[in-house]
Amino acid sequence: MPTLTFVLPDGTRRTLEGKAGLSVMEVAMAEDLPGIIAECGGNAMCATCHVYAGATDRLPPVSEVEDEMLDSTAAPRTPASRLSCQVQIADNWDGMTFDVPETQL
Ligand code: FES
């Protein structure tokens, strides 16, 4: 099972077990990870599940809908920005890291 490490704004690291096919947001919410709100429940309509991916080359491409929503994030958008609800976990992801932004609102 792939493991995902989330780095919180205070530097705390939380490593969680992922499961291929789930979204990064679903894993974070199941473990009550602070800093991921996911107001819209994973429908790419709120941008409160924003994360900064550690290895963007291992992720699926950003869809048009995700790209549009990433312009609405509370924390600055960077090339590493993704909506965690739109990123599905893959089996070969062991060691992936995601930085949680300072704010989602
Ligand atoms: Fe709303 Fe991801 S949960 S955009």
CSV table of N, CA and C and ligand atoms in Angstrom, one decimal, residues 25 29 36-50 69 83-86, ligand 1:
chain,number,residue,atom,x,y,z
A,25,MET,N,-7.4,13.6,-1.1
A,25,MET,CA,-8.3,14.2,-0.1
A,25,MET,C,-9.0,13.2,0.7
A,29,MET,N,-9.0,13.2,4.8
A,29,MET,CA,-10.3,13.4,5.5
A,29,MET,C,-10.5,12.2,6.5
A,36,ILE,N,-7.0,20.4,5.7
A,36,ILE,CA,-7.8,20.0,4.5
A,36,ILE,C,-9.3,20.0,4.8
A,37,ILE,N,-10.0,20.9,4.2
A,37,ILE,CA,-11.4,21.2,4.6
A,37,ILE,C,-12.3,20.4,3.6
A,38,ALA,N,-12.1,20.5,2.3
A,38,ALA,CA,-12.9,19.8,1.3
A,38,ALA,C,-14.4,20.1,1.4
A,39,GLU,N,-14.7,21.3,1.5
A,39,GLU,CA,-16.1,21.8,1.6
A,39,GLU,C,-17.1,21.2,0.6
A,40,CYS,N,-16.7,21.0,-0.6
A,40,CYS,CA,-17.6,20.5,-1.6
A,40,CYS,C,-17.6,19.0,-1.7
A,41,GLY,N,-16.9,18.3,-0.9
A,41,GLY,CA,-16.9,16.8,-0.9
A,41,GLY,C,-16.2,16.2,-2.1
A,42,GLY,N,-15.4,16.9,-2.7
A,42,GLY,CA,-14.6,16.3,-3.8
A,42,GLY,C,-15.1,16.5,-5.2
A,43,ASN,N,-15.9,17.6,-5.3
A,43,ASN,CA,-16.5,17.9,-6.7
A,43,ASN,C,-15.8,19.0,-7.4
A,44,ALA,N,-14.6,19.4,-7.0
A,44,ALA,CA,-13.8,20.4,-7.7
A,44,ALA,C,-14.5,21.7,-7.7
A,45,MET,N,-15.2,22.0,-6.6
A,45,MET,CA,-16.0,23.3,-6.6
A,45,MET,C,-15.7,24.2,-5.5
A,46,CYS,N,-14.6,23.9,-4.7
A,46,CYS,CA,-14.4,24.8,-3.5
A,46,CYS,C,-12.9,25.2,-3.3
A,47,ALA,N,-12.0,24.4,-3.8
A,47,ALA,CA,-10.6,24.7,-3.7
A,47,ALA,C,-10.1,24.7,-2.2
A,48,THR,N,-10.9,24.1,-1.3
A,48,THR,CA,-10.4,24.0,0.1
A,48,THR,C,-9.7,22.7,0.4
A,49,CYS,N,-9.3,22.0,-0.6
A,49,CYS,CA,-8.5,20.8,-0.5
A,49,CYS,C,-7.1,21.0,-1.1
A,50,HIS,N,-6.7,22.2,-1.3
A,50,HIS,CA,-5.5,22.6,-2.0
A,50,HIS,C,-4.3,22.0,-1.2
A,69,MET,N,-10.3,25.9,-11.0
A,69,MET,CA,-10.5,26.0,-9.6
A,69,MET,C,-9.2,26.4,-8.9
A,83,LEU,N,-5.5,20.2,-6.5
A,83,LEU,CA,-6.7,19.9,-5.6
A,83,LEU,C,-6.6,18.5,-5.2
A,84,SER,N,-6.5,18.2,-3.9
A,84,SER,CA,-6.2,16.8,-3.5
A,84,SER,C,-7.4,15.9,-3.8
A,85,CYS,N,-8.6,16.5,-4.0
A,85,CYS,CA,-9.7,15.6,-4.4
A,85,CYS,C,-9.7,15.2,-5.8
A,86,GLN,N,-8.9,15.8,-6.6
A,86,GLN,CA,-8.8,15.4,-8.0
A,86,GLN,C,-7.6,14.6,-8.4
B,1,FES,FE1,-13.8,20.8,-3.0
B,1,FES,FE2,-11.6,19.5,-3.7
B,1,FES,S1,-13.0,19.1,-2.1
B,1,FES,S2,-12.4,21.2,-4.6
